[in-house]
């Protein structure tokens, strides 16, 4: 079978592409049975790089097909049905998302300051660790903090409440499995299984994202990667907007790759910006522009209405658009309860946190 | 066009090849555009030999003329119109997605582009029983949703069968996408796999997210890659008689389809989706054909109002 794929569709440096086409090497077939030394002589590309080009063009052919077989939608359906969700501890938010924050997808939470984006991230970072005996996934979390808004005291609160909640379930049900794992599931263990990265500028953020695959290989139980927030460093000091778009879209691709390859959930937070419309009143929209909107698979917008916090599922490939209320208590994200009877799920009495801004 | 090699024809011997190379002629392309008499002087190869080589090269690389009637009859037998799963869009597109054509859907975030792709997927796999290949660049493919759409049409027992007719590839950059397209072409010409012989629809969702990272900046060949991708998609659609469906973003406040003028020549048909709220405050979607090569102007102005609803059988059902 003649392989007539053009060489310029390969990731080869433009300067080498020019040399190759100048010497008459245009399709894959032209490079067959050619030694690196011959190629080097004919094109003027040095020997080492000639070898690299030949391995890239010819070597990849057989191997990649074997490692990347075609998948049917049915296989994906089975995979999806088998994969668990990370719960948020607010039943309404969970059911809006179809069960919680899904693995293998990128979920974005947008909202104005103080609405609870960071709280949501912390809650998820704790919830991903709920042991399997309780229906959780016993994973670890990577927390990338760009804003410096990671408050460890809050995390301790949330972790304590979650451990307490599991403890209550265990002592209620008296199941030996649950009681056994409770010994290891403590506030200290929860904190030790959150890997915290602090990124001071966008270069640090980008390099961190690039290094994550290696880190994840060393820590295979990581099931959640949080970036809080993705917008912060990209909203100032950018004169070249096309550079910003390019960096953001390639970062988005890395996140999606991360989510699918390591089958984990990626959770991003984003800020809001004001969009001024002619003739209409201005309104708040998620920051980073239109092209970033496609980066996340699921987008949830958090907003205030009066004194109530609402979560609005704006974009999702599988769930319908919906709006649900939620609240933030000492213990973390919770449902809004109308009567006290329903609140027995929580370890502490719900105390609504005051709006900070 | 390929390099001039020894053995292409009897006149092209080692010495002739070397002589031509000395004269700066390496590819068939360079050979054909040069004047023969000029070449005789430069390379010292005889005029007769050069003419013979020229004839062979031209014959090897030229395409054959086809009679219009033949094209018409083959079109009649090979063109299929695939339903999109949404009747009002079908009417807007003059029946649905045509094989041999590249259809593009553009629109803002969360306007329903991916849902439209899912809908086409289901109706092709479920109703026409043909294969669909889904190339996903933004990780938004959800088989559960496909199953939901099929179940909502009361065809629950067909879910497994229909989903095996849909194949999925996750693509993370432009080079992977090009590689996939090449692979599809290879499989199509081999005709050994049952899946590929009934392949009628290829979906790329979304082209912009693989093209944005290579456009502008230091990537000098970004535009080249973009037109290369356009060319490959068109070859796949036209030469293999497959319907190709791609999605695209919008730029600047949702008024313009992104990727610019160059890309706007690639799709045969372009459908623009936008969202607004109807009088009762419910979100509805408008679909509009902004480019088409087979409808008159009056028809392209028409808009279909559609609604996205998970509970109704169609993901995009008619509202008015």
XYZ file of C-alpha atoms in Angstrom:
677
model
C 0.000 0.000 0.000
C 1.531 3.257 -1.087
C 1.613 5.799 1.681
C 1.137 9.135 -0.031
C 0.816 11.231 3.091
C 2.579 14.561 2.606
C 5.613 15.218 4.739
C 4.415 18.685 5.605
C 1.590 17.158 7.649
C 4.185 15.879 10.131
C 5.429 17.904 13.085
C 8.771 18.741 11.479
C 10.474 22.111 11.940
C 9.526 24.503 9.102
C 13.184 24.999 8.151
C 13.600 21.250 7.621
C 10.349 21.066 5.689
C 11.711 23.598 3.212
C 14.918 21.610 2.846
C 13.037 18.345 2.376
C 10.708 19.697 -0.283
C 13.610 21.432 -2.005
C 15.372 18.104 -2.334
C 12.256 16.408 -3.674
C 11.098 14.609 -0.548
C 7.391 15.315 -0.471
C 5.515 12.202 0.620
C 6.159 9.370 3.048
C 6.992 7.031 0.167
C 9.985 9.215 -0.758
C 11.624 8.525 2.595
C 11.265 4.748 2.414
C 14.553 2.796 2.114
C 16.597 5.940 2.616
C 19.447 5.939 5.085
C 19.901 8.926 7.397
C 23.316 9.569 5.841
C 21.802 9.731 2.356
C 19.047 12.028 3.517
C 21.565 14.225 5.251
C 23.697 14.406 2.119
C 20.805 15.254 -0.141
C 19.053 17.822 2.011
C 21.827 19.361 4.067
C 20.038 18.537 7.323
C 22.553 17.176 9.816
C 22.759 13.462 10.452
C 21.123 13.313 13.843
C 18.090 15.292 12.759
C 17.792 13.268 9.562
C 17.548 10.154 11.698
C 14.906 11.825 13.855
C 12.832 12.749 10.807
C 13.025 9.217 9.405
C 11.992 7.622 12.699
C 9.175 10.137 13.077
C 7.800 9.524 9.596
C 8.340 5.792 9.219
C 8.806 4.460 12.728
C 5.593 5.838 14.096
C 3.443 4.105 11.521
C 3.182 0.601 12.887
C 3.523 1.292 16.583
C 0.924 3.980 16.940
C -1.781 1.977 15.284
C -1.194 -0.834 17.713
C -1.238 1.405 20.753
C -4.257 3.436 19.679
C -6.992 1.073 18.552
C -10.312 2.432 17.443
C -12.943 2.673 20.134
C -16.634 2.323 19.480
C -19.181 4.494 21.231
C -20.449 1.367 22.982
C -17.060 0.860 24.658
C -17.198 4.474 25.793
C -20.695 3.977 27.148
C -19.512 1.025 29.249
C -16.553 3.077 30.413
C -18.795 5.987 31.355
C -21.267 3.795 33.191
C -18.459 2.246 35.207
C -16.776 5.495 36.148
C -17.742 7.186 39.406
C -18.408 10.861 40.056
C -16.856 13.174 42.621
C -19.723 14.395 44.779
C -19.993 17.994 45.962
C -22.022 17.300 49.157
C -24.872 19.268 47.678
C -27.338 16.746 46.287
C -28.973 19.303 44.042
C -25.705 20.374 42.455
C -24.751 16.722 42.028
C -27.941 15.764 40.279
C -27.701 18.846 38.078
C -24.284 17.587 36.961
C -25.659 14.071 36.471
C -24.181 12.622 39.666
C -21.304 14.927 40.481
C -18.133 16.146 38.811
C -17.334 13.508 36.169
C -13.949 11.923 35.540
C -12.342 12.323 32.098
C -13.940 15.746 31.639
C -12.923 19.339 32.241
C -15.344 21.181 34.507
C -15.178 24.935 34.946
C -16.708 26.953 37.785
C -17.130 30.655 37.017
C -18.235 33.328 39.415
C -17.629 36.701 40.993
C -15.360 37.057 44.053
C -16.668 35.496 47.264
C -19.258 33.295 45.589
C -17.516 30.106 46.690
C -15.365 28.916 43.807
C -12.418 28.146 46.084
C -14.769 26.526 48.625
C -16.101 24.298 45.876
C -12.558 23.319 44.871
C -11.581 22.501 48.456
C -14.759 20.522 48.943
C -14.016 18.460 45.832
C -10.370 17.972 46.862
C -11.603 16.456 50.117
C -14.524 14.500 48.634
C -12.356 12.759 46.056
C -10.674 11.010 48.995
C -13.797 9.480 50.524
C -12.952 5.756 50.858
C -14.458 3.260 48.457
C -16.389 1.610 51.262
C -18.508 4.760 51.423
C -19.046 4.901 47.693
C -16.232 7.358 47.096
C -13.117 6.737 45.072
C -10.333 7.020 47.633
C -8.206 9.140 45.352
C -5.752 11.946 45.822
C -5.949 15.534 44.642
C -3.596 17.996 42.970
C -4.353 21.583 43.869
C -2.769 24.315 41.725
C -3.253 27.690 43.340
C -2.584 30.813 41.274
C -4.346 33.448 43.343
C -2.945 32.551 46.728
C -6.465 32.032 48.007
C -5.844 28.554 49.387
C -6.694 28.930 53.072
C -5.561 25.868 54.974
C -7.829 26.578 57.955
C -10.886 26.333 55.745
C -9.619 23.091 54.304
C -9.220 21.726 57.832
C -12.849 22.697 58.564
C -14.114 20.959 55.457
C -11.934 17.888 55.999
C -13.083 17.561 59.609
C -16.736 17.838 58.632
C -16.316 15.243 55.891
C -14.488 12.796 58.150
C -17.156 13.342 60.819
C -19.893 12.708 58.252
C -18.314 9.410 57.197
C -17.784 8.513 60.831
C -21.495 9.030 61.513
C -22.453 6.796 58.611
C -20.027 4.104 59.767
C -21.271 4.042 63.343
C -24.880 4.113 62.185
C -24.530 1.188 59.791
C -21.981 -0.753 61.855
C -20.493 -2.232 58.716
C -17.086 -3.801 59.386
C -15.681 -2.551 56.048
C -16.549 1.020 56.861
C -15.308 0.873 60.423
C -12.034 -0.609 59.248
C -11.249 2.152 56.758
C -12.353 4.858 59.179
C -9.137 4.247 61.118
C -7.110 5.560 58.195
C -9.541 8.235 57.076
C -8.664 11.158 59.331
C -8.280 14.879 58.877
C -4.477 14.455 58.819
C -4.590 11.779 56.134
C -6.914 13.915 54.042
C -4.542 16.867 54.165
C -1.522 14.719 53.396
C -3.156 13.459 50.218
C -3.680 16.897 48.704
C -0.674 17.956 46.623
C -0.495 21.708 46.658
C 1.295 23.772 43.977
C 1.567 27.530 44.163
C 2.058 29.291 40.805
C 3.114 32.929 40.880
C 2.852 33.724 37.184
C 1.555 32.210 33.989
C 4.926 30.749 33.047
C 4.917 28.766 36.290
C 1.358 27.669 35.607
C 2.143 26.514 32.068
C 5.275 24.653 33.110
C 3.369 23.010 35.938
C 0.715 21.813 33.517
C 3.473 20.419 31.312
C 5.092 18.566 34.197
C 1.830 17.170 35.569
C 1.767 13.997 33.416
C 5.062 12.927 34.982
C 3.824 13.736 38.474
C 0.639 11.780 37.820
C 2.649 8.763 36.750
C 4.379 8.811 40.128
C 1.060 9.325 41.925
C -1.384 7.102 40.043
C -4.172 7.483 42.584
C -4.666 11.179 41.841
C -8.228 11.498 40.604
C -8.675 15.255 40.663
C -6.662 18.202 39.379
C -7.848 21.618 40.543
C -6.643 24.909 39.074
C -7.842 27.881 41.096
C -7.998 30.102 39.137
C -7.050 29.676 35.541
C -7.872 33.295 34.722
C -5.796 35.145 37.313
C -2.440 35.293 35.513
C -3.952 35.643 32.085
C -5.910 38.755 32.879
C -3.016 41.168 33.269
C 0.293 41.930 31.562
C -0.800 40.603 28.190
C -0.211 43.000 25.322
C -0.314 40.316 22.675
C -3.835 38.954 22.753
C -3.199 36.394 20.027
C -0.372 34.973 22.145
C -2.814 34.711 25.023
C -5.343 32.861 22.879
C -2.646 30.493 21.680
C -1.350 29.769 25.173
C -4.848 29.301 26.534
C -6.025 26.937 23.798
C -2.929 24.789 24.018
C -3.251 24.710 27.799
C -6.877 23.679 27.375
C -5.737 20.848 25.113
C -3.251 19.717 27.787
C -6.024 19.667 30.389
C -8.287 17.577 28.179
C -5.413 15.237 27.415
C -4.658 14.947 31.126
C -8.294 14.203 31.928
C -8.699 11.498 29.295
C -5.277 9.858 29.541
C -5.133 9.546 33.313
C -8.936 9.263 33.649
C -9.256 11.983 36.252
C -11.419 15.039 36.719
C -10.001 18.475 35.927
C -11.713 21.330 37.744
C -10.915 24.916 36.783
C -12.216 28.146 38.198
C -12.643 31.300 36.190
C -13.384 34.902 37.057
C -16.145 37.058 35.657
C -15.804 40.139 33.516
C -18.224 42.863 32.535
C -19.490 42.889 29.007
C -20.743 46.270 27.908
C -23.367 46.118 25.221
C -24.561 48.959 23.151
C -28.130 49.930 23.960
C -28.444 47.236 26.609
C -27.372 47.122 30.206
C -23.972 45.574 30.819
C -23.793 42.087 32.240
C -21.283 39.714 33.792
C -19.806 36.987 31.608
C -16.973 34.505 32.273
C -13.524 35.986 31.634
C -10.863 34.947 29.102
C -13.030 35.496 26.075
C -15.106 33.531 23.635
C -12.468 31.016 22.546
C -11.813 29.901 26.119
C -15.495 29.058 26.436
C -14.813 25.954 24.366
C -11.981 24.806 26.611
C -14.148 23.333 29.320
C -16.574 20.546 28.618
C -18.860 21.473 31.476
C -19.329 25.040 32.618
C -21.102 26.026 35.834
C -21.718 29.686 36.626
C -22.098 30.580 40.300
C -23.948 33.787 41.167
C -25.853 35.650 43.864
C -29.505 36.473 43.734
C -30.482 38.480 46.787
C -28.947 36.558 49.667
C -29.032 33.199 47.931
C -26.189 31.482 46.066
C -27.157 29.758 42.822
C -25.330 27.345 40.555
C -26.271 27.515 36.889
C -25.263 24.674 34.577
C -24.516 26.692 31.463
C -22.893 24.103 29.268
C -22.834 20.331 29.390
C -22.773 17.657 26.691
C -25.076 15.343 28.609
C -27.200 17.308 31.078
C -29.834 19.932 30.497
C -29.415 23.557 31.444
C -30.502 24.032 35.060
C -30.258 26.345 38.050
C -30.091 25.120 41.663
C -29.496 26.887 44.970
C -26.650 25.916 47.294
C -25.079 27.276 50.439
C -21.702 27.314 52.111
C -21.500 26.181 55.711
C -18.571 25.671 58.055
C -18.494 22.107 56.773
C -18.379 23.119 53.113
C -20.838 23.107 50.200
C -24.351 21.992 51.199
C -27.904 21.937 49.913
C -30.204 24.717 50.973
C -32.469 23.149 53.565
C -35.960 24.422 54.135
C -36.598 22.538 57.371
C -34.242 21.386 60.085
C -35.255 17.749 59.651
C -33.352 17.443 56.412
C -30.173 18.806 57.876
C -29.237 15.734 59.914
C -26.767 14.798 57.196
C -24.417 17.498 58.358
C -22.048 17.261 61.266
C -22.570 20.826 62.378
C -25.436 23.241 62.262
C -25.463 25.121 58.990
C -24.041 28.584 59.434
C -24.066 30.675 56.359
C -20.822 32.399 55.730
C -21.056 36.124 55.377
C -20.455 37.596 51.996
C -16.939 38.948 51.981
C -17.035 41.462 49.188
C 4.549 15.650 -7.200
C 7.374 13.370 -6.327
C 11.093 13.279 -6.887
C 12.515 12.103 -10.217
C 13.775 8.594 -9.622
C 15.721 6.159 -11.715
C 13.377 3.630 -13.212
C 10.406 5.930 -13.681
C 10.813 5.321 -17.402
C 13.420 3.678 -19.602
C 15.013 6.965 -20.631
C 15.568 8.034 -17.044
C 18.858 6.301 -16.336
C 21.394 6.931 -13.614
C 23.429 9.286 -15.772
C 20.413 11.240 -16.957
C 19.180 11.567 -13.380
C 22.547 12.856 -12.223
C 22.767 15.283 -15.118
C 19.327 16.651 -14.320
C 20.253 16.966 -10.687
C 23.334 18.927 -11.686
C 21.034 21.271 -13.576
C 18.977 21.756 -10.432
C 16.061 19.540 -11.399
C 15.056 17.226 -8.593
C 11.306 16.810 -8.676
C 8.834 15.977 -11.383
C 7.284 19.335 -10.734
C 10.472 21.232 -11.508
C 10.999 19.101 -14.587
C 7.604 19.815 -16.081
C 7.655 23.577 -15.673
C 11.088 23.931 -17.345
C 11.415 24.493 -21.055
C 12.789 21.328 -22.748
C 15.214 23.155 -25.044
C 16.541 25.076 -22.106
C 17.098 21.804 -20.273
C 18.995 20.301 -23.200
C 21.522 23.096 -22.948
C 21.810 22.984 -19.179
C 22.001 19.250 -18.587
C 23.407 17.945 -21.851
C 20.778 15.208 -22.059
C 19.442 14.610 -25.562
C 16.247 16.325 -26.663
C 14.639 13.014 -27.569
C 15.243 11.509 -24.138
C 13.903 14.564 -22.383
C 10.739 14.553 -24.480
C 10.226 10.869 -23.679
C 10.653 11.488 -19.959
C 8.329 14.457 -20.161
C 5.606 12.393 -21.795
C 5.834 9.687 -19.153
C 5.883 12.150 -16.281
C 2.904 14.068 -17.621
C 0.937 10.888 -18.204
C 1.758 9.642 -14.731
C 0.722 12.762 -12.893
C -2.174 14.173 -14.896
C -5.802 13.540 -14.079
C -8.230 12.190 -16.643
C -11.068 14.170 -18.127
C -14.524 12.939 -17.306
C -17.679 13.415 -19.280
C -20.281 15.528 -17.531
C -22.952 12.900 -18.043
C -20.799 10.302 -16.317
C -20.266 12.620 -13.378
C -23.994 13.185 -13.218
C -24.918 9.508 -13.262
C -22.291 8.611 -10.720
C -23.508 11.477 -8.554
C -27.067 10.166 -8.788
C -25.989 6.754 -7.584
C -23.482 7.820 -4.941
C -24.955 10.921 -3.271
C -26.855 10.168 -0.117
C -28.660 12.713 2.013
C -28.294 11.930 5.686
C -30.927 13.084 8.158
C -29.687 15.328 10.957
C -32.339 14.234 13.426
C -33.943 17.655 13.455
C -36.655 18.091 10.805
C -36.488 21.877 10.659
C -32.745 21.849 10.053
C -33.241 19.134 7.441
C -35.539 21.447 5.505
C -33.089 24.289 5.970
C -30.270 22.161 4.530
C -32.422 20.943 1.642
C -32.852 17.446 3.025
C -29.966 17.036 5.413
C -26.229 16.407 5.208
C -25.068 15.560 1.676
C -22.332 13.031 1.131
C -19.507 14.552 -0.866
C -19.905 17.785 1.029
C -18.252 19.524 3.927
C -20.789 21.048 6.287
C -19.710 23.418 9.016
C -21.640 24.468 12.104
C -20.508 27.623 13.806
C -21.735 29.216 16.975
C -20.903 30.511 20.418
C -20.155 28.426 23.479
C -23.040 26.217 24.635
C -25.160 26.936 21.584
C -25.627 23.259 20.806
C -22.947 22.471 18.205
C -21.913 19.276 19.925
C -25.558 18.359 20.502
C -26.173 18.790 16.790
C -23.249 16.446 16.087
C -24.702 13.885 18.521
C -28.066 14.193 16.848
C -26.553 13.530 13.414
C -24.575 10.640 14.888
C -27.697 9.000 16.246
C -29.842 9.454 13.159
C -27.140 8.116 10.836
C -26.230 5.170 13.063
C -29.780 4.380 14.133
C -32.033 5.286 11.206
C -29.875 4.776 8.142
C -27.714 2.048 9.758
C -24.454 3.499 8.449
C -21.162 4.037 10.263
C -20.043 7.269 11.859
C -16.531 8.286 12.836
C -16.272 10.912 15.545
C -13.003 12.839 15.866
C -13.131 14.737 19.123
C -10.629 17.512 19.779
C -12.217 19.001 22.886
C -13.103 15.925 24.917
C -16.830 16.581 24.979
C -17.997 13.290 23.486
C -20.437 11.557 25.808
C -21.775 8.163 24.791
C -24.338 8.345 27.577
C -25.992 11.263 25.821
C -26.124 9.310 22.551
C -27.776 6.455 24.414
C -30.211 8.928 25.993
C -31.220 10.314 22.603
C -31.799 6.824 21.222
C -33.777 5.809 24.320
C -35.886 8.962 24.074
C -36.963 7.827 20.603
C -38.218 4.550 22.125
C -35.543 2.484 20.439
C -33.930 1.251 23.604
C -33.188 -2.196 22.197
C -31.158 -0.652 19.397
C -28.752 1.246 21.654
C -25.946 -1.333 21.644
C -26.207 -1.997 17.955
C -26.277 1.684 17.018
C -23.394 2.604 19.283
C -21.130 -0.042 17.780
C -21.618 1.763 14.484
C -20.132 4.919 15.973
C -16.375 4.992 16.454
C -14.549 7.560 18.449
C -11.090 9.090 18.375
C -9.650 11.584 20.757
C -7.384 13.983 18.846
C -5.194 16.451 20.692
C -3.355 18.352 17.978
C -3.408 19.170 14.293
C -0.809 16.547 13.415
C -2.785 13.785 15.078
C -5.867 14.956 13.228
C -4.044 14.838 9.882
C -2.716 11.399 10.735
C -6.218 10.165 11.510
C -7.584 11.524 8.255
C -4.791 9.767 6.378
C -5.614 6.559 8.186
C -9.281 6.846 7.305
C -8.369 7.258 3.638
C -6.138 4.195 3.810
C -8.913 2.100 5.346
C -11.426 3.399 2.828
C -9.312 2.427 -0.150
C -8.532 -0.983 1.350
C -12.223 -1.758 1.934
C -11.441 -4.668 4.244
C -13.105 -3.375 7.389
C -16.890 -3.616 7.470
C -17.007 -0.409 9.495
C -15.210 1.633 6.869
C -17.137 0.251 3.919
C -20.343 1.615 5.397
C -18.769 4.831 6.643
C -20.968 7.731 5.622
C -20.312 10.463 8.151
C -17.092 11.853 9.623
C -17.445 14.441 12.382
C -14.663 16.744 13.573
C -15.673 18.559 16.747
C -14.073 21.110 16.873
C -11.576 22.296 14.226
C -10.782 25.625 15.878
C -9.331 24.121 19.047
C -6.583 22.308 17.136
C -5.935 25.204 14.772
C -5.737 28.042 17.301
C -2.489 26.805 18.909
C -0.623 26.816 15.552
C -1.963 30.059 14.116
C 0.105 33.210 14.441
C 3.272 33.827 16.423
C 6.331 31.774 15.639
C 4.394 29.088 13.824
C 5.106 30.304 10.333
C 3.399 27.337 8.755
C 0.162 27.693 10.719
C -1.748 28.952 7.716
C -0.196 26.207 5.613
C -1.399 23.572 8.076
C -4.851 25.124 8.059
C -5.209 24.954 4.286
C -3.688 21.484 4.329
C -6.386 20.371 6.762
C -9.056 21.990 4.595
C -7.733 20.194 1.549
C -7.640 16.833 3.302
C -11.175 17.201 4.623
C -12.410 18.098 1.153
C -10.618 15.142 -0.440
C -12.222 12.874 2.137
C -15.668 14.310 1.424
C -15.534 14.588 -2.368
C -13.321 11.691 -3.470
C -14.684 9.146 -1.021
C -18.248 10.420 -1.086
C -18.616 10.922 2.629
C -20.481 13.613 4.509
C -18.006 15.559 6.626
C -19.380 17.604 9.500
C -17.146 20.057 11.338
C -17.786 22.580 14.083
C -16.197 25.979 14.454
C -16.116 28.780 16.997
C -17.084 32.388 16.557
C -14.825 35.379 17.030
C -15.465 38.885 18.353
C -18.835 39.055 20.089
C -20.267 36.171 18.141
C -20.733 38.061 14.912
C -18.069 36.383 12.838
C -17.101 32.756 12.348
C -13.526 32.265 13.507
C -10.467 31.130 11.484
C -10.952 33.954 9.000
C -11.427 34.338 5.273
C -9.118 31.509 4.196
C -11.091 28.935 6.110
C -14.442 30.324 4.989
C -13.758 28.874 1.530
C -13.328 25.366 2.894
C -16.858 24.295 3.885
C -19.465 23.802 1.172
C -22.280 24.634 3.521
C -22.117 26.706 6.646
C -24.777 26.722 9.324
C -24.792 29.394 11.996
C -26.372 28.687 15.374
C -27.235 31.364 17.911
C -29.167 31.406 21.154
C -31.748 33.828 22.452
C -34.732 33.829 24.787
C -38.250 33.592 23.418
C -41.184 35.645 24.682
C -41.745 33.294 27.583
C -38.116 33.595 28.597
C -37.170 30.076 27.598
C -33.871 29.664 25.768
C -34.277 28.868 22.066
C -31.765 28.427 19.262
C -31.816 29.935 15.798
C -30.193 28.149 12.893
C -29.292 29.985 9.731
C -27.569 28.898 6.550
C -24.904 31.492 5.805
C -23.152 29.715 2.970
C -24.423 27.161 0.515
C -23.542 26.126 -3.005
C -26.861 24.697 -4.018
C -29.549 26.979 -2.643
C -30.636 30.314 -3.959
C -30.137 33.422 -1.904
C -33.739 33.599 -0.755
C -33.525 30.204 0.858
C -30.293 30.832 2.725
C -31.908 33.744 4.498
C -34.363 31.404 6.138
C -33.979 30.696 9.803
C -35.151 27.705 11.742
C -36.065 28.095 15.361
C -35.016 25.127 17.401
C -35.037 24.247 21.035
C -32.667 22.178 23.010
C -34.399 19.880 25.369
C -33.297 16.662 26.906
C -36.771 15.382 27.606
C -38.140 15.570 24.081
C -37.189 12.795 21.666
C -35.045 15.058 19.489
C -32.243 16.938 21.144
C -33.109 19.809 18.867
C -36.828 19.886 18.344
C -38.951 22.267 16.382
C -40.511 25.102 18.252
C -42.225 26.976 15.457
